[in-house]
Amino acid sequence: MIQLREIEKYYGELKAVSNLNVTFPKGQISVIIGPSGCGKTTTLKMINLMVKPTHGKITIDSKDINKFHPEKLRRSIGYVIQNIGLFPHMSVSNNISVVPRLLKWSKHKIRERTNELLELVGLDSKIYLEKYPNQLSGGEAQRIGVARALAADPSILLMDEPFGAVDPLTREILQTEFLEIQNRVKKTIVFITHDLDEAIKLADKLIIMKDGKIIQDDSPDRILTEPKNQFIRDFIGTDRALKRLLRLTSRDHMHDAHHVDENERVDEIVSKFAEHPFLWVTDSRGVLKGWINLRKADHKKSVSDEMTLIQPNTLSISPMNTLRDALSKMIGEGIRSIPIVDREHRLQGEVTLEGIQEVVNRQNQI
Amino acid sequence: MFFSTAWFFVPWSVIALVNNHVFPALSGELNKIISPGPGMWGLLSASVILFYAGSRELKISFINTLFPFFVAALLLMAVYWGFFDQLSLVIEFRVRQEEFFRELTAHIRLTIITTVTASILGVFFGVLAWKLKKTGSIVFFLANSVQAIPSLALFSILILPLAILTARFPFLRDLGIKGIGAAPALIALILYALLPIIRNTYAGLAAVNQSVREAGIGMGMGKYRLLISVELPIGIPVIVRGIRTSMVQAIGTITVATLINAGGLGLFIFQGMSQAAPDLVIMGVIPIVMLAIIADKGMTLLEDLLTPRGLRREKT
């Protein structure tokens, strides 16, 4: 747990932040958001002593950070910045092992940890270990940046617009992966962004800042339903209902999907699914292959002859995608339900338009 | 471009052909000593210049730039075997062989001492200038001022203080330090060599991306560690380029250092000029040009070797 008490920071005459009282709870993602120049980066940099506050006290697990040696403190806190800042002259493995090497880990332990981290961020260590940053795509570089910050297994992670420099599609994938990783590692994360969708999607706790002050500090749901003042209302915009869908993952709101094996014959299954003519088709391992409309299918043929193929990763989403991703894909493709598949493309369930509507109705009643 | 090097061969082959070894009968009817005129030396230097201008333009591989050295080696071997025995330059060289190698060694020694010392001091001051911005402006002011003084003037300026110094502390004289000679020459040469190295060290460090620097600090690197394992490795190609400039510049300036008795190949140039003996001048010029080219190529190779893999341009 990180606590900031009565923090003030002046640059000469200029007041960067003032009267800052905030707690970043253990094992949660706290997102700070606000217009540029609102003091969010300054706030972040004070936590690892890269900026020294003019007044006030910062504690980590009730210990005053001024009691630590700045360099030692920074080695125990993961740090990711917008332009990633990978060292261009070091290979991926050397980039990841910067902090472990500063801490003088054994070579064997470093190698093991590097492989483990690459796997955690979803990159094949055989391919990536010896690559150099100039050979990586933006998304890959960002994953390496996260792996590097996690290298020495710090309990705290500071992230300053980590996904700011990648394209929107990659950003969404990275956010989803980031949530999956956080589910496993449970770090105390302070995350800075200026992208409200990103903030709402990731935050356990959302802090909105303006002119060096905290305007509202609450759960994203509370901020969306009870904005404190006009500034917050303007800031979160009019599509609050849609934004709330960002908080909900497909995994938590999917239903069982009706599906058949591609090897079955149409006439054998048609009576069984009389009420559900529209079915997903999988192979014997459960991998999504396509869909079939029994009303239009030739009863004498097998399912695989009559189905419409789905290319992998086009008409499907992962369990970690938000309901808004699901909704936007359904509207984009003009369909009423969308299949949820895992990494191996096995069918897990489906999300339907009606299902999303129910969720929204239920939320509005609360 | 290779035609330019081919031009090398035409006049020289003619000389070699009319030599005793090949056509003794023919040579008997000609003058015993052949002295090429300025046009031929001009042709020779033009072909070298053309080759290097072309090689840079066409980005030819390192191996190909070695071609002129191969040609030069061939010519030297021809001299050794006596193919050019009637060339006035070769006759002059045979007479002053001992002196030539002494001055060549002196020239190389001065170059190496200057480059090594200036590299150490230059990188130090460059880092200092980058880390402490206020000291930086003073360092640059001084280095720039030195560069503005003509070399001969700088050599002369140093004579007086060194003479006074050695008069007061005679033990310095035992160390070989005098008002004239190698000591003032080296001091001046090192001062000259400093600016390109300081400037490039500063530029190399300044070129390190701010986010890279910030990532290093944020991960717990100290100032010293950041310099050693991030800033210098990234800046090293630029720094070596500065050292290369200084080295080539030093090889040229040492020529003038002869005038304060520091030795070096400039001796032949100045002697030749005072005696109106062009062969003597050329005997000094050719090895100086070759030294400069060797230094340039050698340092380029070193720069490539020291560039970290991740910063090398992808070879297509």
XYZ file of C-alpha atoms in Angstrom:
682
model
C 0.000 0.000 0.000
C 1.299 3.426 -0.974
C 0.115 6.519 0.850
C 0.624 10.136 -0.118
C -0.068 12.632 2.671
C -0.352 16.403 2.197
C 1.942 16.309 -0.808
C 2.935 19.567 -2.443
C 5.401 20.112 -5.231
C 6.633 23.427 -6.540
C 8.934 23.981 -9.481
C 10.252 27.377 -8.470
C 7.111 29.500 -8.307
C 5.067 27.020 -10.311
C 2.790 24.758 -8.340
C 2.761 21.275 -9.885
C 0.619 19.466 -7.317
C -0.911 20.526 -4.041
C -2.793 19.071 -1.130
C -2.454 15.571 -2.452
C -3.910 12.906 -0.171
C -4.314 9.549 -1.770
C -3.880 5.843 -1.079
C -2.935 3.245 -3.674
C -4.223 -0.062 -2.278
C -2.173 -3.240 -2.290
C -2.649 -5.616 -5.206
C -4.909 -3.243 -7.117
C -4.651 -1.101 -10.208
C -5.019 2.583 -9.374
C -5.376 4.718 -12.468
C -4.607 8.439 -12.439
C -6.183 10.352 -15.299
C -6.450 13.997 -16.215
C -5.609 16.554 -18.876
C -1.943 17.077 -19.689
C -0.165 19.246 -17.163
C -2.454 18.158 -14.344
C 0.472 16.774 -12.334
C -0.125 13.068 -12.841
C 3.410 12.242 -13.992
C 4.870 14.353 -11.189
C 2.763 12.386 -8.717
C 4.028 9.101 -10.126
C 7.669 10.158 -10.103
C 7.478 11.180 -6.471
C 6.732 7.579 -5.518
C 10.135 6.339 -6.712
C 11.935 9.512 -5.627
C 12.672 10.686 -9.157
C 10.948 13.881 -8.058
C 11.247 15.077 -4.506
C 8.093 16.592 -3.004
C 8.403 20.085 -1.537
C 6.144 19.188 1.394
C 4.405 16.090 2.656
C 5.123 12.462 3.279
C 4.989 9.358 1.128
C 4.931 5.917 2.729
C 5.133 2.445 1.255
C 3.712 -0.173 3.645
C 3.840 2.539 6.352
C 7.573 3.148 5.823
C 8.672 6.678 4.861
C 10.322 6.443 1.439
C 12.910 9.039 2.419
C 14.390 6.361 4.680
C 15.392 4.362 1.578
C 18.395 4.935 -0.665
C 16.801 6.299 -3.883
C 18.555 3.841 -6.208
C 17.737 0.856 -4.009
C 14.128 1.974 -3.737
C 13.852 2.244 -7.531
C 15.254 -1.244 -8.007
C 12.400 -2.569 -5.869
C 9.742 -0.755 -7.923
C 8.893 -1.672 -11.502
C 8.826 1.274 -13.893
C 7.321 1.471 -17.381
C 7.206 4.694 -19.408
C 5.399 5.804 -22.527
C 8.231 5.528 -25.028
C 9.208 2.280 -23.328
C 12.849 3.353 -23.112
C 14.232 -0.041 -24.038
C 18.020 0.169 -24.254
C 18.722 0.066 -28.008
C 22.215 -1.392 -27.591
C 21.055 -4.347 -25.478
C 19.354 -7.530 -26.605
C 15.903 -8.344 -25.291
C 17.343 -10.691 -22.659
C 19.779 -8.028 -21.446
C 17.050 -5.424 -21.368
C 14.843 -7.612 -19.225
C 17.652 -8.510 -16.850
C 18.802 -4.953 -16.114
C 17.457 -4.834 -12.574
C 18.353 -8.459 -11.699
C 21.892 -7.677 -12.826
C 21.936 -4.500 -10.731
C 20.860 -6.706 -7.830
C 23.628 -9.167 -8.749
C 21.510 -12.272 -9.215
C 23.263 -15.428 -10.396
C 23.418 -15.986 -14.159
C 21.373 -19.145 -13.902
C 18.625 -17.435 -11.946
C 18.569 -14.516 -14.402
C 18.219 -16.834 -17.391
C 15.363 -18.717 -15.770
C 13.584 -15.543 -14.793
C 13.972 -14.045 -18.288
C 12.393 -17.076 -19.924
C 9.604 -17.076 -17.364
C 8.844 -13.386 -18.005
C 8.793 -13.725 -21.776
C 6.302 -16.509 -21.389
C 4.250 -14.345 -19.017
C 3.962 -11.559 -21.603
C 3.163 -14.089 -24.311
C 6.383 -14.037 -26.354
C 8.372 -17.096 -27.405
C 11.729 -16.926 -25.635
C 13.464 -18.899 -28.379
C 12.611 -16.214 -30.914
C 12.869 -13.068 -28.826
C 15.776 -13.484 -26.374
C 18.498 -12.456 -28.816
C 16.527 -9.848 -30.755
C 17.292 -6.160 -30.467
C 14.744 -3.397 -29.820
C 15.001 -2.107 -33.395
C 13.721 -5.497 -34.594
C 10.552 -5.349 -32.485
C 7.104 -4.021 -33.330
C 5.549 -1.415 -31.044
C 3.401 -4.010 -29.300
C 6.294 -6.416 -28.805
C 8.518 -3.650 -27.440
C 5.776 -2.678 -25.000
C 5.458 -6.284 -23.778
C 9.227 -6.391 -23.248
C 8.921 -3.120 -21.337
C 6.392 -4.716 -18.990
C 8.524 -7.864 -18.652
C 11.523 -5.695 -17.785
C 9.586 -3.845 -15.094
C 8.484 -7.150 -13.560
C 11.958 -8.692 -13.723
C 12.956 -8.520 -10.074
C 9.399 -9.344 -8.987
C 8.699 -5.931 -7.418
C 5.516 -5.595 -5.422
C 4.869 -2.150 -6.911
C 4.614 -1.198 -10.564
C 4.583 2.404 -11.787
C 3.315 2.822 -15.340
C 3.324 6.168 -17.129
C 1.091 5.914 -20.210
C 2.590 2.551 -21.063
C 0.288 1.885 -24.002
C 0.252 5.450 -25.286
C 2.542 4.925 -28.252
C 0.901 1.907 -29.902
C -1.973 1.754 -32.374
C -5.533 1.401 -30.982
C -5.925 -2.246 -31.976
C -2.643 -3.326 -30.361
C -3.457 -1.161 -27.362
C -6.670 -3.058 -26.747
C -4.857 -6.407 -26.981
C -2.136 -5.168 -24.611
C -4.721 -3.942 -22.107
C -6.470 -7.285 -22.120
C -3.192 -9.152 -21.686
C -2.178 -6.731 -18.968
C -5.333 -7.546 -16.992
C -4.633 -11.270 -17.413
C -1.091 -10.781 -16.118
C -2.296 -8.685 -13.186
C -4.781 -11.454 -12.302
C -1.793 -13.736 -11.875
C 0.809 -11.445 -10.287
C -1.397 -9.148 -8.149
C 0.935 -6.137 -8.028
C 0.223 -2.776 -6.514
C -0.010 -0.722 -9.684
C -0.143 3.020 -10.208
C -1.092 3.595 -13.822
C -1.208 6.901 -15.668
C -3.199 7.492 -18.816
C -5.074 10.193 -20.654
C -7.344 7.654 -22.365
C -10.590 7.433 -20.423
C -11.659 4.120 -21.979
C -8.362 2.612 -20.929
C -8.734 4.028 -17.422
C -12.244 2.662 -16.957
C -11.310 -0.715 -18.356
C -8.255 -1.220 -16.158
C -8.915 0.659 -12.941
C -9.858 -0.834 -9.601
C -9.589 2.710 -8.356
C -9.836 5.797 -10.523
C -8.285 9.140 -9.614
C -9.190 12.159 -11.710
C -6.792 15.098 -11.435
C -6.898 18.661 -12.666
C -4.471 21.551 -12.096
C -2.426 19.585 -9.583
C -5.410 18.604 -7.447
C -7.468 15.449 -7.104
C -11.041 16.125 -8.197
C -12.521 12.685 -7.581
C -11.032 9.494 -6.209
C -13.327 6.491 -6.299
C -14.164 3.210 -8.013
C -14.793 3.689 -11.740
C -18.382 2.568 -11.311
C -19.046 5.202 -8.705
C -17.402 7.881 -10.817
C -19.542 6.906 -13.810
C -22.774 6.824 -11.825
C -22.100 9.651 -9.391
C -19.793 12.215 -10.973
C -18.909 14.703 -8.288
C -19.169 17.899 -10.317
C -19.597 19.379 -13.771
C -15.901 18.911 -14.632
C -16.148 15.177 -14.052
C -19.428 14.998 -15.947
C -17.835 16.737 -18.927
C -14.738 14.624 -18.606
C -16.498 11.271 -18.726
C -18.828 12.425 -21.471
C -22.389 11.446 -22.311
C -21.823 7.789 -23.232
C -21.544 6.663 -19.640
C -23.683 3.576 -20.197
C -21.340 2.395 -22.936
C -18.314 3.190 -20.811
C -19.640 1.005 -18.020
C -19.544 -1.925 -20.414
C -15.765 -1.457 -20.391
C -15.789 -2.680 -16.806
C -17.416 -5.989 -17.669
C -15.521 -8.870 -19.214
C -17.044 -11.387 -21.599
C -15.889 -14.160 -19.280
C -18.250 -13.012 -16.545
C -21.247 -12.492 -18.789
C -21.085 -15.222 -21.396
C -23.673 -17.954 -21.767
C -23.172 -21.519 -22.856
C -23.131 -21.595 -26.628
C -25.174 -24.124 -28.567
C -22.767 -25.986 -30.765
C -22.381 -29.181 -32.791
C -19.484 -31.303 -33.982
C -18.541 -30.745 -37.619
C -18.612 -34.517 -38.295
C -22.299 -35.029 -37.434
C -25.010 -35.323 -40.066
C -27.552 -32.549 -40.268
C -30.621 -34.829 -40.075
C -29.347 -36.448 -36.863
C -29.195 -33.182 -34.956
C -32.049 -31.242 -36.438
C -34.642 -32.537 -33.990
C -32.366 -31.992 -30.991
C -31.881 -28.308 -31.804
C -35.373 -27.546 -33.079
C -35.548 -24.382 -30.973
C -32.027 -23.224 -31.844
C -31.589 -23.389 -35.587
C -28.500 -21.222 -35.389
C -25.477 -23.205 -34.095
C -21.704 -22.814 -33.744
C -19.634 -25.636 -35.274
C -16.537 -27.059 -33.583
C -14.123 -29.891 -34.359
C -13.589 -32.882 -32.057
C -11.194 -30.839 -29.848
C -13.732 -28.056 -29.419
C -11.991 -25.581 -31.737
C -14.417 -23.142 -33.365
C -14.737 -23.836 -37.080
C -17.816 -21.949 -38.254
C -21.579 -21.646 -37.894
C -24.615 -23.304 -39.418
C -28.259 -22.347 -39.884
C -30.235 -25.623 -39.671
C -33.274 -24.126 -41.365
C -31.311 -23.534 -44.527
C -29.108 -26.624 -44.384
C -29.442 -29.703 -46.608
C -30.540 -32.478 -44.236
C -28.796 -35.234 -46.137
C -25.332 -33.778 -45.790
C -22.875 -33.532 -42.892
C -22.451 -30.384 -40.825
C -19.003 -29.650 -42.248
C -20.432 -29.465 -45.778
C -23.184 -27.056 -44.843
C -21.458 -24.731 -42.382
C -20.070 -21.249 -43.053
C -16.376 -21.080 -42.122
C -15.070 -18.528 -39.638
C -11.455 -17.410 -40.020
C -9.614 -17.624 -36.682
C -9.557 -14.315 -34.770
C -12.103 -12.575 -36.957
C -15.580 -13.296 -35.715
C -14.653 -14.159 -32.133
C -13.290 -12.501 -28.995
C -11.339 -13.649 -25.958
C -12.874 -14.124 -22.488
C -10.863 -11.125 -21.263
C -12.377 -8.757 -23.844
C -14.915 -6.322 -22.450
C -18.613 -6.339 -23.230
C -18.055 -3.140 -25.139
C -15.584 -4.930 -27.414
C -18.239 -7.613 -27.893
C -20.941 -5.055 -28.598
C -18.840 -3.079 -31.031
C -17.868 -6.233 -32.918
C -21.457 -7.422 -33.105
C -22.650 -4.070 -34.437
C -19.728 -3.947 -36.829
C -20.420 -7.415 -38.221
C -24.205 -7.092 -38.080
C -24.721 -10.156 -35.876
C -26.713 -10.811 -32.697
C -24.288 -13.088 -30.878
C -20.553 -13.522 -30.801
C -18.517 -16.616 -29.837
C -15.944 -16.460 -27.047
C -12.798 -18.526 -27.669
C -9.666 -19.191 -25.607
C -6.083 -18.857 -26.823
C -6.238 -22.219 -28.598
C -9.413 -21.019 -30.291
C -11.637 -23.467 -28.391
C -15.240 -22.355 -28.007
C -15.974 -21.208 -24.444
C -19.394 -19.650 -24.770
C -21.151 -16.724 -26.407
C -22.261 -13.191 -25.679
C -25.550 -12.005 -27.161
C -27.106 -8.595 -27.758
C -29.997 -9.549 -25.472
C -27.523 -10.610 -22.800
C -25.798 -7.230 -22.876
C -29.147 -5.459 -22.691
C -30.085 -7.472 -19.603
C -26.807 -6.524 -17.924
C -27.377 -2.852 -18.658
C -30.947 -3.009 -17.339
C -29.816 -4.750 -14.179
C -27.126 -2.110 -13.609
C -29.557 0.738 -14.096
C -31.829 -0.704 -11.402
C -29.082 -0.787 -8.812
C 35.759 4.229 -60.601
C 38.180 1.408 -61.136
C 39.333 3.187 -64.274
C 40.743 5.858 -62.047
C 42.927 3.300 -60.324
C 43.782 1.804 -63.648
C 45.303 5.170 -64.581
C 47.814 4.396 -61.872
C 49.378 1.827 -64.053
C 49.781 3.536 -67.395
C 52.599 6.040 -66.702
C 54.259 3.870 -64.105
C 54.299 0.857 -66.365
C 55.986 2.926 -69.060
C 58.698 3.926 -66.607
C 59.096 0.336 -65.488
C 59.224 -0.886 -69.084
C 61.996 1.433 -70.168
C 63.971 0.397 -67.133
C 67.190 -1.557 -67.545
C 65.609 -4.802 -66.424
C 63.041 -4.945 -69.158
C 64.453 -3.112 -72.151
C 68.111 -2.487 -71.400
C 68.841 -1.588 -75.005
C 66.087 0.972 -75.203
C 66.947 2.621 -71.925
C 70.487 3.166 -73.009
C 69.289 5.711 -75.533
C 67.246 7.594 -72.931
C 68.234 9.830 -70.079
C 69.654 7.841 -67.198
C 67.375 9.535 -64.681
C 63.629 9.881 -65.164
C 61.924 12.617 -63.241
C 58.123 12.755 -63.659
C 56.721 16.236 -64.027
C 53.950 17.825 -61.924
C 51.301 16.594 -64.341
C 51.998 13.009 -63.515
C 51.960 13.540 -59.768
C 48.758 15.456 -60.310
C 47.306 12.493 -62.169
C 48.333 10.193 -59.351
C 46.732 12.291 -56.623
C 43.639 12.889 -58.741
C 43.119 9.149 -59.153
C 43.445 8.591 -55.392
C 40.992 11.405 -54.658
C 38.615 10.151 -57.321
C 38.740 6.659 -55.916
C 37.887 7.766 -52.392
C 35.213 10.208 -53.452
C 33.695 7.440 -55.545
C 34.005 4.789 -52.864
C 32.080 6.953 -50.421
C 29.428 7.825 -52.962
C 28.875 4.251 -54.089
C 29.068 2.808 -50.557
C 31.322 0.011 -51.723
C 32.360 -2.625 -49.234
C 35.329 -2.277 -46.925
C 37.317 -4.929 -48.804
C 37.089 -2.952 -52.023
C 38.450 0.176 -50.399
C 41.570 -1.873 -49.666
C 42.225 -2.101 -53.398
C 44.473 1.002 -53.598
C 46.582 -0.448 -50.777
C 47.063 -3.514 -52.886
C 48.179 -1.322 -55.767
C 50.493 0.656 -53.466
C 52.003 -2.555 -52.133
C 52.582 -3.727 -55.699
C 54.365 -0.474 -56.549
C 56.531 -0.685 -53.408
C 57.504 -4.236 -54.297
C 58.375 -3.054 -57.800
C 60.632 -0.406 -56.255
C 62.253 -3.061 -54.074
C 62.925 -5.314 -57.084
C 64.528 -2.441 -58.939
C 61.899 -1.804 -61.596
C 62.027 1.927 -60.911
C 65.744 2.265 -60.346
C 66.016 5.142 -62.786
C 63.219 7.146 -61.235
C 64.706 10.228 -59.567
C 62.452 9.745 -56.533
C 63.763 6.231 -55.990
C 67.349 7.374 -56.317
C 66.701 10.103 -53.741
C 65.024 7.553 -51.458
C 67.940 5.100 -51.687
C 70.337 7.860 -50.621
C 68.259 8.949 -47.624
C 66.717 5.606 -46.682
C 67.900 5.611 -43.065
C 66.731 9.155 -42.496
C 63.370 8.357 -44.105
C 62.536 5.478 -41.784
C 63.649 7.467 -38.755
C 61.303 10.318 -39.613
C 58.492 7.931 -40.544
C 58.775 6.266 -37.136
C 58.848 9.669 -35.448
C 55.722 10.707 -37.357
C 53.829 7.570 -36.372
C 54.984 7.842 -32.763
C 53.798 11.446 -32.500
C 50.466 10.480 -34.067
C 49.867 7.632 -31.646
C 50.878 9.569 -28.526
C 48.714 12.505 -29.598
C 45.670 10.377 -30.418
C 45.783 8.236 -27.295
C 46.338 11.161 -24.920
C 43.765 13.351 -26.639
C 41.217 10.497 -26.612
C 41.531 9.991 -22.872
C 41.418 13.712 -22.089
C 38.815 14.476 -24.751
C 36.339 11.817 -23.598
C 36.870 12.936 -20.006
C 36.199 16.593 -20.809
C 33.316 15.651 -23.117
C 31.607 13.707 -20.337
C 32.333 16.540 -17.919
C 30.857 19.070 -20.347
C 27.709 16.951 -20.712
C 27.229 16.223 -17.023
C 28.020 19.732 -15.792
C 26.529 22.162 -18.265
C 28.308 25.213 -16.787
C 31.748 23.611 -16.991
C 30.741 22.549 -20.487
C 30.576 26.049 -21.889
C 34.034 26.841 -20.480
C 35.499 23.630 -21.904
C 34.047 24.381 -25.328
C 35.214 27.997 -25.198
C 38.799 26.918 -24.491
C 38.837 24.080 -27.039
C 37.380 26.360 -29.716
C 39.887 29.103 -28.952
C 42.810 26.692 -29.334
C 41.410 25.533 -32.664
C 41.349 29.135 -33.877
C 45.110 29.639 -33.376
C 47.207 28.742 -36.439
C 49.347 25.691 -35.749
C 52.673 27.360 -36.340
C 51.711 30.181 -33.971
C 50.681 27.711 -31.281
C 53.980 25.854 -31.601
C 55.870 29.117 -31.214
C 53.758 30.346 -28.293
C 54.700 27.241 -26.319
C 58.435 27.702 -26.829
C 58.809 30.556 -24.382
C 56.952 29.172 -21.330
C 58.596 25.786 -21.755
C 62.015 27.373 -22.022
C 61.404 29.340 -18.815
C 60.032 26.255 -17.100
C 63.051 24.111 -17.967
C 65.406 26.881 -16.923
C 63.755 26.963 -13.496
C 63.380 23.206 -13.070
C 66.434 21.631 -14.718
C 65.235 18.101 -13.989
C 62.618 18.591 -16.700
C 65.430 18.818 -19.208
C 66.575 15.371 -18.144
C 63.095 14.118 -19.085
C 63.607 15.440 -22.600
C 61.421 18.515 -22.211
C 62.770 21.561 -23.962
C 61.516 24.791 -25.470
C 61.757 23.248 -28.892
C 61.391 19.620 -29.928
C 58.795 17.001 -29.160
C 57.450 18.471 -25.892
C 55.882 21.707 -27.215
C 54.826 19.894 -30.385
C 52.949 17.225 -28.431
C 51.279 19.763 -26.182
C 50.074 21.733 -29.186
C 49.017 18.626 -31.106
C 47.019 17.287 -28.171
C 45.332 20.648 -27.670
C 44.350 20.630 -31.337
C 43.114 17.065 -31.216
C 40.902 17.733 -28.181
C 38.086 19.720 -29.788
C 36.734 17.093 -32.228
C 36.818 14.450 -29.502
C 35.183 16.637 -26.853
C 32.563 17.784 -29.327
C 31.721 14.278 -30.493
C 31.680 12.860 -26.965
C 29.217 15.565 -26.007
C 27.141 14.945 -29.140
C 27.211 11.169 -28.597
C 25.908 11.534 -25.053
C 23.357 14.153 -26.036
C 22.004 11.836 -28.727
C 20.905 9.263 -26.138
C 17.111 9.271 -26.095
C 15.668 11.015 -23.040
C 13.228 8.164 -22.390
C 16.108 5.676 -22.415
C 17.934 7.771 -19.844
C 14.810 8.111 -17.737
C 14.132 4.371 -17.895
C 17.673 3.759 -16.632
C 17.280 6.135 -13.700
C 13.788 4.827 -12.945
C 15.112 1.284 -12.733
C 17.691 2.265 -10.165
C 20.879 3.012 -12.093
C 23.173 5.569 -10.501
C 24.743 8.376 -12.554
C 27.988 6.490 -12.958
C 26.292 3.228 -13.874
C 24.056 4.999 -16.388
C 27.135 6.515 -18.027
C 29.073 3.254 -18.229
C 26.349 0.857 -19.271
C 23.933 3.053 -21.211
C 25.196 6.462 -22.337
C 28.744 5.590 -23.417
C 27.860 2.365 -25.280
C 25.172 4.205 -27.225
C 27.447 7.179 -27.902
C 30.608 5.245 -28.749
C 30.262 5.302 -32.575
C 30.040 9.097 -32.529
C 32.986 9.332 -30.121
C 35.185 7.119 -32.316
C 34.265 9.274 -35.290
C 35.628 12.276 -33.380
C 38.847 10.420 -32.581
C 39.177 9.577 -36.271
C 38.888 13.239 -37.234
C 41.507 14.175 -34.629
C 43.894 11.464 -35.742
C 43.797 12.373 -39.433
C 44.113 16.034 -38.492
C 47.117 15.249 -36.283
C 48.925 13.405 -39.081
C 48.696 16.573 -41.157
C 49.637 18.977 -38.373
C 52.708 16.981 -37.357
C 54.171 17.984 -40.723
C 54.414 21.557 -39.463
C 55.834 20.396 -36.121
C 59.084 19.695 -37.943
C 59.732 23.430 -37.864
C 60.246 23.342 -34.096
C 62.470 20.305 -34.445
C 59.945 17.697 -33.390
C 60.802 15.368 -36.267
C 58.406 13.736 -38.664
C 58.044 13.475 -42.409
C 57.557 17.213 -42.726
C 61.352 17.404 -42.620
C 61.588 16.259 -46.240
C 58.879 18.619 -47.389
C 60.539 21.685 -45.887
C 64.011 20.607 -46.986
C 62.726 19.959 -50.469
C 61.035 23.337 -50.595
C 64.123 25.219 -49.489
C 66.316 23.338 -51.952
C 63.775 23.433 -54.771
C 63.912 19.620 -54.928
C 60.444 18.323 -55.783
C 61.458 14.694 -55.311
C 62.248 15.377 -51.676
C 58.859 17.029 -51.179
C 57.085 14.075 -52.744
C 59.062 11.665 -50.609
C 57.459 13.370 -47.602
C 53.985 13.801 -49.067
C 53.297 10.254 -50.259
C 53.789 8.516 -46.868
C 51.835 11.281 -45.099
C 48.873 10.792 -47.434
C 49.093 7.044 -46.994
C 49.264 7.341 -43.210
C 46.180 9.561 -43.263
C 44.255 7.094 -45.419
C 45.320 4.137 -43.270
C 44.291 6.000 -40.096
C 40.944 6.948 -41.634
C 40.157 3.407 -42.768
C 41.438 1.828 -39.566
C 39.296 4.084 -37.390
C 36.245 3.454 -39.585
C 36.762 -0.249 -39.036
C 37.131 0.327 -35.286
C 33.923 2.372 -35.296
C 32.046 -0.490 -36.959
C 33.474 -2.992 -34.480
C 32.567 -0.880 -31.456
C 29.020 -0.103 -32.590
C 26.690 -2.272 -30.474
C 24.740 -4.811 -32.506
C 21.371 -3.261 -31.791
C 22.522 0.081 -33.204
C 24.003 -1.223 -36.434
C 22.136 -0.488 -39.587
C 20.632 -3.610 -41.078
C 22.746 -4.777 -43.979
C 20.630 -5.153 -47.095
